[in-house]
Amino acid sequence: MMAQYLALREEAGDALLFYRMGDFFELFFDDAKTAAAILDIALTTRGEHGGQAIPMCGVPVHSAESYLARLIKAGCRVAIAEQVETPDEAKARAKREGLPSSKVLVGRSIVRLVTAGTLTEEALLEPRRANVLAALTELRGTVGIAAVDVSTGAMGLGECPAEHLGAALARLSPSEVVVPEDWPHGPDEAIFRPRTTFASDAGAERLRSVHGVATLDGFGAFSRAMLGAAGGLVSYLDHVGRGKLPLLLPPVLRESQSTMAMDAATRGSLEILESAQGGRAGSLIGAVDRCVTGAGSRALAEDLSAPLLDVAQIEARLALVQFWQTRPIERAQLRDILRAIPDLGRALGRVVAGRGSPRDLGQLRDGLSEAARLHHWLGSAPDRPVLLEDIIASLTGHGALTDHLARALVPTPPTERSGGGFIADGYDAALDELRATSGDARRAIAAMEARYREETGIASLKIRHNGVLGYFIEVGARHADALMAPDSGFTHRQTMAGAVRFNSLKLHEEAARIAEAGGHALAAEEAHFEALVAEVVATRESIAATAAALARLDVGAGNAERAAEGDWCRPEIAEDAGLAITAGRHPVVEAALAKTGERFVANDCQLSAANRLWLIGGPNMGGKSTFLRQNALIVCLAQAGCFVPASAARIGLVDRLFSRVGAADNLARGRSTFMVEMVETAAILAQATPRSFVILDEVGRGTSTYDGLALAWAVAEAVHSQIACRCLFATHYHELARLAETCEALSLHHVRAREWQGDLVLLHELADGPADRSYGLAVARLAGVPAPVVARARAVLAKLEATREATGGIAAGLGDLPLFANLRTAEPQPASPEAQLAEALRAADLDALTPRGALDLLYEWKRGLPKGQA
């Protein structure tokens, strides 16, 4: 056994090996130590290997999924080694090979690798979150990206420049990433695969083979980089599935210029799908999501991750939301229907992947039937928007399949098919006859039990059944002697502590009838199951389209529900570079305040070409960061096709959204908080365009006052004069107010605060003009800083302010600086040949030079001199 295990262990590579032994998956050696620590189960030993006890632990097969979920969450990959032959088949093989049947080992092989990105089991997946597997490859500076949610089969292909890979991955948020071996640009936790599997020609051929087409032109114009990534993706899926591919729908071309770009820092800062504390609570989607299905929540998350740039598509989504917002009664009815519909996409994914159950077939039957019901109901609704028409068209076309499933399956099919009982009575006459035979035999056994009690006079006699002995007769130990007699007609089988078990010829005959009929019945049900699965697989693409339509319907109704409960408005989408938001609110903060009965203070934001950069001052805790974030989130919601938390909103399309608000150090990469902020700021200055929207908070903090002010001044000028994009810039540097004198599209604003009887009152209102003071000492007192410390700080502040009045402060003379756009930086002049030669001579290690090396060095220096001096 150990030789078989070690061979499989080597094949499993870096994955933990679940080795099937009876009703358990066993783990040995280091695998056992790792799993026992993660799963908090007992670590034992079994036998010896190399003179040492073998560490061992195990988990029951029937509950393996829950243990797998914990291992995957801990970052492990698991190889499943199953028995691939029965003991009888193993004995027959031993006979053919001339081996003793008593020593033959049942054959086992790895049937699947369970990894974070290839999960399909319901127990291993989060219902409201997509589980994305991505593959990347680079071709001449362009990175091809192939991504698939294996649980639903949705597949997309795209590409981006290498420098934008981080933003692309942040949008996808993959659970697992596959890259070519030795490729240096992938994520740290990427899985490396042979470079040959990423060949574009092989990728195209794999896609054609999977989808049974002669050309991919009908799916889209895919580049070689995209096809290479697709090849690597399908190859990896084939590898982990051991030749069995999951559901893969036709690939969709994802063009990067069709959606708003947001890098990882922006997504984290705005907490779009996950809060800073982790999880949905406190995130944008947590405050917005009112979907009643997991598929709807996943579709909404995709919308928020990739807001649109096409006005027509945005307006189509908004029209669907408005349709349901104005029909509260119908909306409630729709949501009740959707709430009862199973997750069709994931049920289909399990069936196609070969991991489906009768329950999955039942879910497809019920879900498709409800979709047809919605088709008839919605088809009669007046004033239907275009997107709803498209949805309605995708909800039908499965009548024959649902009728067949309704006839074939019991109303509530079981999750396991091994025990049968899921094919309905009346569907197969032969199966009904087998069940009747089995039922008659069971009734005969019950009658036999009564007869044996009467014949033996033993009232406690029972006929029982277990998986080892089958059917047997059991009596108490004190009655056993009567049945032990040679002429009793009973055969002794087993003696227990307080009971003795027997068999009889008639019982054996009836048991054989039951076993034979039951075996044939199970085989018949299995054949029916495979036929039903084949019928589902044949229509997988149309079923997937219906699942997607139901999800889109849920998103529209859910967004309408959120808009109605929060009094949100439909935004106007424009092609210009304006941004006009009236009484805007932060959806997450407003929801948090509502729980405590507090009111959120709404504020306006009016940006235009002539007034595109707002410089915002005011005290800490005054609401500057909230104001910045709320406007960025409103833009994101609007272009995702959602209503927004405002009285009115007009959004000029934003091509890239940047947020430099709040940062933390990155110790793993050796970056301080200030370094992280500067990296994010550098990305904004390098990538923002005139159509971008940028929010900047406290640029320049974390370093000296002079350095920070200088950086904040230069960044503000660059955003205003070089990039010329819409920007909200919050700062505590009052000196920056002088930028309004030279930057014509910059205006000054502040959040209002007042001191009343020594207490700071934060009004959270935005007003025009610069801030009069920072109120830093008042905030410190609110935070609980000891009074003596605050008093000392006040005395120091008085000294500093007196010095500022005498000298003009740290900004003295800044008004004489030329504008950033007019500033000409002198180009650094190259050093003279003589200076270069002197520097090279100083750098040379003369003691280490060989004669040959010295001669080569002279020739090199000579070549570096101008022709006239050589």
CSV table of C-alpha atoms in Angstrom, one decimal, residues 54-475:
chain,number,residue,atom,x,y,z
A,54,ILE,CA,4.2,7.4,9.9
A,55,PRO,CA,2.1,10.5,10.9
A,56,MET,CA,-1.5,10.0,9.8
A,57,CYS,CA,-4.9,11.7,10.0
A,58,GLY,CA,-8.1,11.3,8.1
A,59,VAL,CA,-11.5,12.8,7.3
A,60,PRO,CA,-14.8,10.9,6.6
A,61,VAL,CA,-15.7,10.8,2.9
A,62,HIS,CA,-19.3,11.8,3.5
A,63,SER,CA,-18.2,15.1,5.1
A,64,ALA,CA,-15.1,15.7,3.1
A,65,GLU,CA,-16.4,18.9,1.5
A,66,SER,CA,-16.5,20.8,4.7
A,67,TYR,CA,-12.8,19.9,5.4
A,68,LEU,CA,-11.9,20.7,1.8
A,69,ALA,CA,-13.4,24.2,2.2
A,70,ARG,CA,-11.2,24.9,5.2
A,71,LEU,CA,-8.1,23.6,3.5
A,72,ILE,CA,-8.7,25.7,0.4
A,73,LYS,CA,-9.4,28.8,2.5
A,74,ALA,CA,-6.0,28.2,4.2
A,75,GLY,CA,-4.3,28.3,0.7
A,76,CYS,CA,-3.9,24.6,0.2
A,77,ARG,CA,-4.4,22.6,-3.0
A,78,VAL,CA,-5.8,19.0,-2.6
A,79,ALA,CA,-5.4,16.0,-4.8
A,80,ILE,CA,-8.2,13.4,-4.6
A,81,ALA,CA,-7.0,9.8,-5.0
A,82,GLU,CA,-10.1,7.6,-5.4
A,83,GLN,CA,-10.4,3.8,-5.8
A,84,VAL,CA,-10.9,3.2,-9.5
A,85,GLU,CA,-11.8,-0.5,-9.3
A,86,THR,CA,-13.8,-2.7,-7.0
A,87,PRO,CA,-12.3,-5.5,-4.9
A,88,ASP,CA,-13.7,-8.1,-7.3
A,89,GLU,CA,-12.1,-6.3,-10.3
A,90,ALA,CA,-8.8,-6.2,-8.4
A,91,LYS,CA,-9.0,-9.9,-7.8
A,92,ALA,CA,-9.7,-10.5,-11.4
A,93,ARG,CA,-6.8,-8.4,-12.4
A,94,ALA,CA,-4.6,-10.3,-9.9
A,95,LYS,CA,-5.7,-13.6,-11.5
A,96,ARG,CA,-4.8,-12.3,-15.0
A,97,GLU,CA,-1.4,-11.1,-13.8
A,98,GLY,CA,-0.7,-14.4,-11.9
A,99,LEU,CA,-0.7,-12.7,-8.5
A,100,PRO,CA,-2.1,-14.0,-5.2
A,101,SER,CA,-5.6,-12.6,-4.8
A,102,SER,CA,-5.2,-12.2,-1.1
A,103,LYS,CA,-2.4,-9.7,-1.6
A,104,VAL,CA,-3.7,-7.6,-4.4
A,105,LEU,CA,-4.4,-3.9,-3.8
A,106,VAL,CA,-7.4,-2.1,-5.1
A,107,GLY,CA,-6.2,0.3,-7.8
A,108,ARG,CA,-6.3,4.0,-7.0
A,109,SER,CA,-5.5,7.1,-9.1
A,110,ILE,CA,-5.8,10.9,-8.7
A,111,VAL,CA,-9.1,11.8,-10.2
A,112,ARG,CA,-9.1,15.5,-9.5
A,113,LEU,CA,-7.1,18.4,-8.1
A,114,VAL,CA,-9.2,20.7,-5.9
A,115,THR,CA,-7.9,24.3,-6.1
A,116,ALA,CA,-9.2,27.7,-5.1
A,117,GLY,CA,-10.1,28.6,-8.7
A,118,THR,CA,-11.7,25.4,-9.8
A,119,LEU,CA,-14.4,24.8,-7.2
A,120,THR,CA,-17.9,23.9,-8.3
A,121,GLU,CA,-19.4,22.3,-5.1
A,122,GLU,CA,-22.1,24.3,-3.5
A,123,ALA,CA,-20.6,23.8,0.0
A,124,LEU,CA,-17.2,25.2,-1.1
A,125,LEU,CA,-18.5,28.4,-2.8
A,126,GLU,CA,-19.8,31.7,-1.5
A,127,PRO,CA,-23.3,32.2,-3.1
A,128,ARG,CA,-22.8,35.9,-3.7
A,129,ARG,CA,-19.3,36.0,-4.9
A,130,ALA,CA,-17.9,34.8,-8.3
A,131,ASN,CA,-15.0,32.4,-8.1
A,132,VAL,CA,-12.6,33.4,-10.9
A,133,LEU,CA,-9.7,31.5,-12.3
A,134,ALA,CA,-7.4,33.6,-14.5
A,135,ALA,CA,-4.5,32.8,-16.8
A,136,LEU,CA,-1.9,35.4,-18.0
A,137,THR,CA,0.7,35.4,-20.7
A,138,GLU,CA,2.8,38.1,-22.3
A,139,LEU,CA,3.4,38.7,-26.0
A,140,ARG,CA,5.6,41.6,-27.1
A,141,GLY,CA,4.7,43.8,-24.1
A,142,THR,CA,0.9,43.0,-24.1
A,143,VAL,CA,-0.5,40.7,-21.5
A,144,GLY,CA,-3.3,38.4,-22.6
A,145,ILE,CA,-5.9,37.6,-19.9
A,146,ALA,CA,-8.3,34.6,-19.9
A,147,ALA,CA,-10.7,34.4,-17.0
A,148,VAL,CA,-13.4,31.9,-16.2
A,149,ASP,CA,-15.8,31.4,-13.3
A,150,VAL,CA,-15.7,27.6,-13.3
A,151,SER,CA,-18.9,27.4,-11.2
A,152,THR,CA,-20.9,28.9,-14.0
A,153,GLY,CA,-18.7,28.6,-17.1
A,154,ALA,CA,-18.7,32.3,-17.9
A,155,MET,CA,-15.4,33.0,-19.8
A,156,GLY,CA,-13.9,36.2,-21.0
A,157,LEU,CA,-10.7,37.1,-22.9
A,158,GLY,CA,-8.9,40.4,-22.9
A,159,GLU,CA,-5.5,42.1,-22.9
A,160,CYS,CA,-3.8,45.1,-21.5
A,161,PRO,CA,-0.3,46.7,-21.5
A,162,ALA,CA,2.0,45.1,-19.0
A,163,GLU,CA,2.0,48.2,-16.8
A,164,HIS,CA,-1.8,48.1,-16.4
A,165,LEU,CA,-1.9,44.4,-15.3
A,166,GLY,CA,-2.4,45.3,-11.7
A,167,ALA,CA,-5.6,47.2,-12.5
A,168,ALA,CA,-6.9,44.4,-14.7
A,169,LEU,CA,-6.3,41.8,-11.9
A,170,ALA,CA,-7.9,44.1,-9.3
A,171,ARG,CA,-11.0,44.2,-11.5
A,172,LEU,CA,-11.2,40.4,-11.8
A,173,SER,CA,-10.2,39.6,-8.2
A,174,PRO,CA,-9.2,36.0,-9.1
A,175,SER,CA,-9.1,33.2,-6.6
A,176,GLU,CA,-6.2,31.6,-8.6
A,177,VAL,CA,-3.9,32.8,-11.3
A,178,VAL,CA,-2.0,30.6,-13.8
A,179,VAL,CA,1.1,31.9,-15.6
A,180,PRO,CA,3.9,30.5,-17.8
A,181,GLU,CA,6.9,29.2,-15.8
A,182,ASP,CA,9.6,31.7,-15.1
A,183,TRP,CA,7.4,34.6,-16.0
A,184,PRO,CA,8.3,37.4,-13.6
A,185,HIS,CA,5.3,39.6,-13.7
A,186,GLY,CA,2.6,37.4,-12.2
A,187,PRO,CA,1.2,37.7,-8.7
A,188,ASP,CA,3.3,36.2,-5.9
A,189,GLU,CA,1.0,33.3,-5.4
A,190,ALA,CA,0.6,32.4,-9.1
A,191,ILE,CA,0.7,28.8,-10.3
A,192,PHE,CA,3.4,28.1,-12.8
A,193,ARG,CA,2.7,25.9,-15.8
A,194,PRO,CA,4.8,24.8,-18.8
A,195,ARG,CA,5.3,27.6,-21.3
A,196,THR,CA,4.3,25.4,-24.2
A,197,THR,CA,0.7,25.3,-22.9
A,198,PHE,CA,0.4,29.1,-23.5
A,199,ALA,CA,1.1,28.9,-27.3
A,200,SER,CA,-1.5,30.9,-29.2
A,201,ASP,CA,-2.0,28.4,-32.0
A,202,ALA,CA,-2.6,25.6,-29.4
A,203,GLY,CA,-5.0,27.9,-27.5
A,204,ALA,CA,-7.1,28.6,-30.6
A,205,GLU,CA,-7.3,24.9,-31.3
A,206,ARG,CA,-8.3,24.1,-27.8
A,207,LEU,CA,-11.1,26.6,-27.9
A,208,ARG,CA,-12.3,25.3,-31.3
A,209,SER,CA,-12.3,21.8,-29.9
A,210,VAL,CA,-14.1,22.7,-26.7
A,211,HIS,CA,-16.9,24.5,-28.5
A,212,GLY,CA,-17.0,22.3,-31.6
A,213,VAL,CA,-16.5,25.0,-34.1
A,214,ALA,CA,-14.2,25.4,-37.1
A,215,THR,CA,-13.5,29.0,-36.5
A,216,LEU,CA,-13.6,31.4,-33.5
A,217,ASP,CA,-14.6,34.4,-35.6
A,218,GLY,CA,-18.2,34.1,-34.4
A,219,PHE,CA,-17.1,34.7,-30.8
A,220,GLY,CA,-14.9,37.7,-31.4
A,221,ALA,CA,-11.6,39.0,-32.8
A,222,PHE,CA,-9.1,37.5,-30.3
A,223,SER,CA,-5.5,38.5,-30.3
A,224,ARG,CA,-2.6,36.1,-30.1
A,225,ALA,CA,-2.0,37.1,-26.5
A,226,MET,CA,-5.6,36.4,-25.6
A,227,LEU,CA,-5.5,33.0,-27.3
A,228,GLY,CA,-2.3,32.1,-25.6
A,229,ALA,CA,-3.8,32.9,-22.2
A,230,ALA,CA,-6.9,30.9,-23.1
A,231,GLY,CA,-4.7,27.9,-24.1
A,232,GLY,CA,-3.0,28.0,-20.7
A,233,LEU,CA,-6.3,28.3,-18.9
A,234,VAL,CA,-7.9,25.3,-20.7
A,235,SER,CA,-4.7,23.2,-20.3
A,236,TYR,CA,-4.7,23.9,-16.5
A,237,LEU,CA,-8.4,23.0,-16.2
A,238,ASP,CA,-7.7,19.8,-18.1
A,239,HIS,CA,-4.8,19.1,-15.8
A,240,VAL,CA,-6.7,19.6,-12.5
A,241,GLY,CA,-9.8,17.7,-13.9
A,242,ARG,CA,-7.7,14.8,-15.1
A,243,GLY,CA,-9.1,15.0,-18.6
A,244,LYS,CA,-12.6,16.1,-17.6
A,245,LEU,CA,-13.3,19.8,-18.4
A,246,PRO,CA,-15.9,21.8,-16.5
A,247,LEU,CA,-18.5,23.9,-18.2
A,248,LEU,CA,-16.9,26.4,-20.5
A,249,LEU,CA,-19.3,28.8,-22.3
A,250,PRO,CA,-18.2,30.6,-25.5
A,251,PRO,CA,-15.5,33.2,-24.7
A,252,VAL,CA,-16.6,36.8,-24.6
A,253,LEU,CA,-14.2,39.6,-25.8
A,254,ARG,CA,-13.5,42.0,-22.9
A,255,GLU,CA,-12.2,45.2,-24.3
A,256,SER,CA,-10.3,47.3,-21.7
A,257,GLN,CA,-11.5,50.6,-23.3
A,258,SER,CA,-15.2,49.6,-22.8
A,259,THR,CA,-15.1,49.9,-19.0
A,260,MET,CA,-13.8,52.4,-16.4
A,261,ALA,CA,-10.3,51.7,-15.2
A,262,MET,CA,-9.6,51.5,-11.5
A,263,ASP,CA,-6.3,50.3,-10.0
A,264,ALA,CA,-6.1,48.1,-6.9
A,265,ALA,CA,-5.3,51.1,-4.7
A,266,THR,CA,-8.5,52.9,-5.8
A,267,ARG,CA,-10.7,49.8,-5.3
A,268,GLY,CA,-9.2,49.3,-1.9
A,269,SER,CA,-9.6,52.9,-0.9
A,270,LEU,CA,-13.2,53.1,-2.1
A,271,GLU,CA,-14.0,49.7,-0.5
A,272,ILE,CA,-16.1,48.7,-3.5
A,273,LEU,CA,-16.5,45.0,-3.0
A,274,GLU,CA,-14.7,44.5,0.3
A,275,SER,CA,-14.3,46.8,3.3
A,276,ALA,CA,-10.9,47.5,4.9
A,277,GLN,CA,-11.8,45.1,7.6
A,278,GLY,CA,-12.5,42.3,5.1
A,279,GLY,CA,-15.9,41.1,4.0
A,280,ARG,CA,-19.0,42.8,2.5
A,281,ALA,CA,-20.1,44.6,5.6
A,282,GLY,CA,-19.0,48.2,5.3
A,283,SER,CA,-18.3,48.0,1.6
A,284,LEU,CA,-20.2,49.7,-1.3
A,285,ILE,CA,-21.8,46.5,-2.5
A,286,GLY,CA,-22.8,45.7,1.1
A,287,ALA,CA,-24.7,49.0,1.2
A,288,VAL,CA,-26.2,48.7,-2.3
A,289,ASP,CA,-27.0,45.0,-2.8
A,290,ARG,CA,-30.7,44.2,-2.5
A,291,CYS,CA,-30.6,41.2,-4.9
A,292,VAL,CA,-32.5,38.2,-3.7
A,293,THR,CA,-30.4,35.6,-5.5
A,294,GLY,CA,-26.8,34.7,-5.4
A,295,ALA,CA,-26.5,35.0,-9.2
A,296,GLY,CA,-27.9,38.6,-9.0
A,297,SER,CA,-25.4,39.6,-6.3
A,298,ARG,CA,-22.5,38.2,-8.4
A,299,ALA,CA,-23.8,40.2,-11.5
A,300,LEU,CA,-24.0,43.3,-9.4
A,301,ALA,CA,-20.5,42.8,-8.2
A,302,GLU,CA,-19.3,42.5,-11.8
A,303,ASP,CA,-21.1,45.7,-12.7
A,304,LEU,CA,-19.5,47.7,-9.8
A,305,SER,CA,-16.1,46.2,-10.7
A,306,ALA,CA,-16.3,47.3,-14.3
A,307,PRO,CA,-18.5,50.4,-14.7
A,308,LEU,CA,-19.4,51.1,-18.4
A,309,LEU,CA,-18.1,53.7,-20.8
A,310,ASP,CA,-20.9,53.3,-23.3
A,311,VAL,CA,-23.8,55.8,-22.7
A,312,ALA,CA,-26.3,53.6,-24.5
A,313,GLN,CA,-25.5,50.5,-22.3
A,314,ILE,CA,-25.6,52.6,-19.1
A,315,GLU,CA,-28.9,54.1,-20.1
A,316,ALA,CA,-30.4,50.7,-20.8
A,317,ARG,CA,-29.5,49.5,-17.3
A,318,LEU,CA,-30.9,52.7,-15.8
A,319,ALA,CA,-34.1,52.3,-17.7
A,320,LEU,CA,-34.6,48.8,-16.3
A,321,VAL,CA,-34.1,50.1,-12.8
A,322,GLN,CA,-36.6,52.9,-13.4
A,323,PHE,CA,-39.1,50.5,-14.8
A,324,TRP,CA,-39.2,48.5,-11.6
A,325,GLN,CA,-38.8,51.6,-9.3
A,326,THR,CA,-42.1,53.0,-10.6
A,327,ARG,CA,-43.9,49.6,-10.1
A,328,PRO,CA,-43.5,48.8,-6.4
A,329,ILE,CA,-46.3,46.1,-6.4
A,330,GLU,CA,-45.0,44.3,-9.4
A,331,ARG,CA,-41.4,44.6,-8.1
A,332,ALA,CA,-42.4,42.9,-4.9
A,333,GLN,CA,-44.1,40.1,-6.8
A,334,LEU,CA,-41.0,39.7,-9.0
A,335,ARG,CA,-38.6,39.5,-6.1
A,336,ASP,CA,-40.8,36.9,-4.4
A,337,ILE,CA,-40.6,34.7,-7.5
A,338,LEU,CA,-36.8,35.3,-8.0
A,339,ARG,CA,-36.2,34.5,-4.3
A,340,ALA,CA,-37.5,30.9,-4.8
A,341,ILE,CA,-35.5,30.2,-8.0
A,342,PRO,CA,-32.4,28.0,-7.5
A,343,ASP,CA,-29.0,29.1,-8.7
A,344,LEU,CA,-29.3,27.8,-12.3
A,345,GLY,CA,-25.8,28.8,-13.4
A,346,ARG,CA,-24.0,26.9,-10.7
A,347,ALA,CA,-26.3,23.9,-10.8
A,348,LEU,CA,-25.6,23.7,-14.6
A,349,GLY,CA,-21.8,24.0,-13.9
A,350,ARG,CA,-21.9,21.0,-11.5
A,351,VAL,CA,-23.9,18.9,-14.0
A,352,VAL,CA,-21.6,19.6,-16.9
A,353,ALA,CA,-18.5,19.1,-14.8
A,354,GLY,CA,-19.7,15.6,-13.9
A,355,ARG,CA,-20.3,16.5,-10.2
A,356,GLY,CA,-24.0,17.0,-10.5
A,357,SER,CA,-26.6,15.3,-8.4
A,358,PRO,CA,-30.3,14.5,-8.9
A,359,ARG,CA,-31.0,17.6,-6.8
A,360,ASP,CA,-29.1,19.7,-9.4
A,361,LEU,CA,-31.4,18.3,-12.1
A,362,GLY,CA,-34.4,19.2,-10.0
A,363,GLN,CA,-33.1,22.7,-9.5
A,364,LEU,CA,-32.7,23.1,-13.3
A,365,ARG,CA,-36.3,21.8,-13.8
A,366,ASP,CA,-37.7,24.1,-11.2
A,367,GLY,CA,-35.7,27.2,-12.2
A,368,LEU,CA,-36.4,26.8,-15.9
A,369,SER,CA,-40.1,26.3,-15.2
A,370,GLU,CA,-40.2,29.5,-13.2
A,371,ALA,CA,-38.3,31.3,-15.9
A,372,ALA,CA,-41.0,30.3,-18.4
A,373,ARG,CA,-43.6,31.6,-16.0
A,374,LEU,CA,-41.8,35.0,-15.8
A,375,HIS,CA,-41.6,35.0,-19.6
A,376,HIS,CA,-45.4,34.9,-19.9
A,377,TRP,CA,-46.0,37.4,-17.1
A,378,LEU,CA,-43.5,40.0,-18.2
A,379,GLY,CA,-44.4,39.7,-21.8
A,380,SER,CA,-47.7,41.3,-21.0
A,381,ALA,CA,-46.2,44.3,-19.1
A,382,PRO,CA,-46.6,47.7,-20.9
A,383,ASP,CA,-43.9,50.2,-21.7
A,384,ARG,CA,-41.1,47.6,-21.5
A,385,PRO,CA,-37.5,49.0,-21.8
A,386,VAL,CA,-35.2,47.5,-24.4
A,387,LEU,CA,-33.1,45.6,-21.8
A,388,LEU,CA,-36.2,43.9,-20.4
A,389,GLU,CA,-37.2,42.8,-23.9
A,390,ASP,CA,-33.8,41.1,-24.3
A,391,ILE,CA,-34.2,39.5,-20.9
A,392,ILE,CA,-37.7,38.2,-21.7
A,393,ALA,CA,-36.5,36.6,-24.9
A,394,SER,CA,-33.9,34.6,-23.0
A,395,LEU,CA,-36.3,33.2,-20.4
A,396,THR,CA,-38.0,30.6,-22.6
A,397,GLY,CA,-37.2,27.8,-25.0
A,398,HIS,CA,-36.8,25.0,-22.5
A,399,GLY,CA,-40.3,23.5,-22.6
A,400,ALA,CA,-39.3,20.0,-23.8
A,401,LEU,CA,-36.4,19.7,-21.3
A,402,THR,CA,-38.5,20.8,-18.3
A,403,ASP,CA,-41.4,18.5,-19.3
A,404,HIS,CA,-38.9,15.6,-19.5
A,405,LEU,CA,-37.3,16.4,-16.2
A,406,ALA,CA,-40.8,16.8,-14.6
A,407,ARG,CA,-41.8,13.4,-15.7
A,408,ALA,CA,-38.5,11.7,-14.9
A,409,LEU,CA,-37.7,13.1,-11.4
A,410,VAL,CA,-39.5,13.0,-8.1
A,411,PRO,CA,-40.6,16.4,-6.7
A,412,THR,CA,-37.7,16.7,-4.3
A,413,PRO,CA,-34.7,14.7,-5.6
A,414,PRO,CA,-31.9,13.7,-3.2
A,415,THR,CA,-28.4,15.2,-3.1
A,416,GLU,CA,-26.9,11.7,-3.6
A,417,ARG,CA,-27.6,9.4,-6.5
A,418,SER,CA,-25.9,6.3,-5.1
A,419,GLY,CA,-29.0,5.3,-3.1
A,420,GLY,CA,-31.5,5.8,-6.0
A,421,GLY,CA,-35.0,6.9,-5.3
A,422,PHE,CA,-34.9,10.0,-7.6
A,423,ILE,CA,-36.7,8.6,-10.7
A,424,ALA,CA,-40.4,9.1,-10.4
A,425,ASP,CA,-42.9,6.2,-10.4
A,426,GLY,CA,-44.5,5.7,-13.8
A,427,TYR,CA,-41.5,7.0,-15.8
A,428,ASP,CA,-40.0,3.6,-16.5
A,429,ALA,CA,-42.3,0.5,-16.3
A,430,ALA,CA,-39.3,-1.9,-15.9
A,431,LEU,CA,-38.0,0.2,-13.0
A,432,ASP,CA,-41.4,0.2,-11.4
A,433,GLU,CA,-41.5,-3.6,-11.6
A,434,LEU,CA,-38.0,-3.9,-10.0
A,435,ARG,CA,-39.1,-1.7,-7.2
A,436,ALA,CA,-42.3,-3.7,-6.8
A,437,THR,CA,-40.2,-6.9,-6.6
A,438,SER,CA,-38.0,-5.4,-4.0
A,439,GLY,CA,-41.0,-4.1,-2.0
A,440,ASP,CA,-42.7,-7.5,-2.2
A,441,ALA,CA,-39.6,-9.2,-0.8
A,442,ARG,CA,-39.4,-6.7,2.0
A,443,ARG,CA,-43.0,-7.4,2.9
A,444,ALA,CA,-42.2,-11.1,2.7
A,445,ILE,CA,-39.4,-10.6,5.2
A,446,ALA,CA,-41.7,-8.8,7.5
A,447,ALA,CA,-44.2,-11.7,7.3
A,448,MET,CA,-41.3,-14.1,7.8
A,449,GLU,CA,-40.3,-12.3,11.0
A,450,ALA,CA,-43.8,-12.7,12.4
A,451,ARG,CA,-43.9,-16.4,11.4
A,452,TYR,CA,-40.5,-17.1,13.0
A,453,ARG,CA,-41.6,-15.5,16.2
A,454,GLU,CA,-44.7,-17.7,16.3
A,455,GLU,CA,-42.8,-20.9,15.4
A,456,THR,CA,-40.0,-20.3,17.9
A,457,GLY,CA,-42.0,-18.7,20.6
A,458,ILE,CA,-39.4,-16.0,20.9
A,459,ALA,CA,-41.3,-12.7,20.9
A,460,SER,CA,-38.1,-10.6,20.8
A,461,LEU,CA,-36.9,-12.2,17.6
A,462,LYS,CA,-36.1,-9.6,14.9
A,463,ILE,CA,-34.9,-9.7,11.3
A,464,ARG,CA,-32.3,-6.9,10.9
A,465,HIS,CA,-30.0,-5.6,8.2
A,466,ASN,CA,-26.5,-4.1,8.0
A,467,GLY,CA,-23.9,-3.4,5.4
A,468,VAL,CA,-21.6,-6.3,6.4
A,469,LEU,CA,-24.0,-9.3,7.0
A,470,GLY,CA,-26.9,-8.2,5.0
A,471,TYR,CA,-30.2,-9.6,6.4
A,472,PHE,CA,-30.0,-11.7,9.6
A,473,ILE,CA,-32.1,-13.0,12.4
A,474,GLU,CA,-31.3,-11.7,15.8
A,475,VAL,CA,-32.3,-13.1,19.2
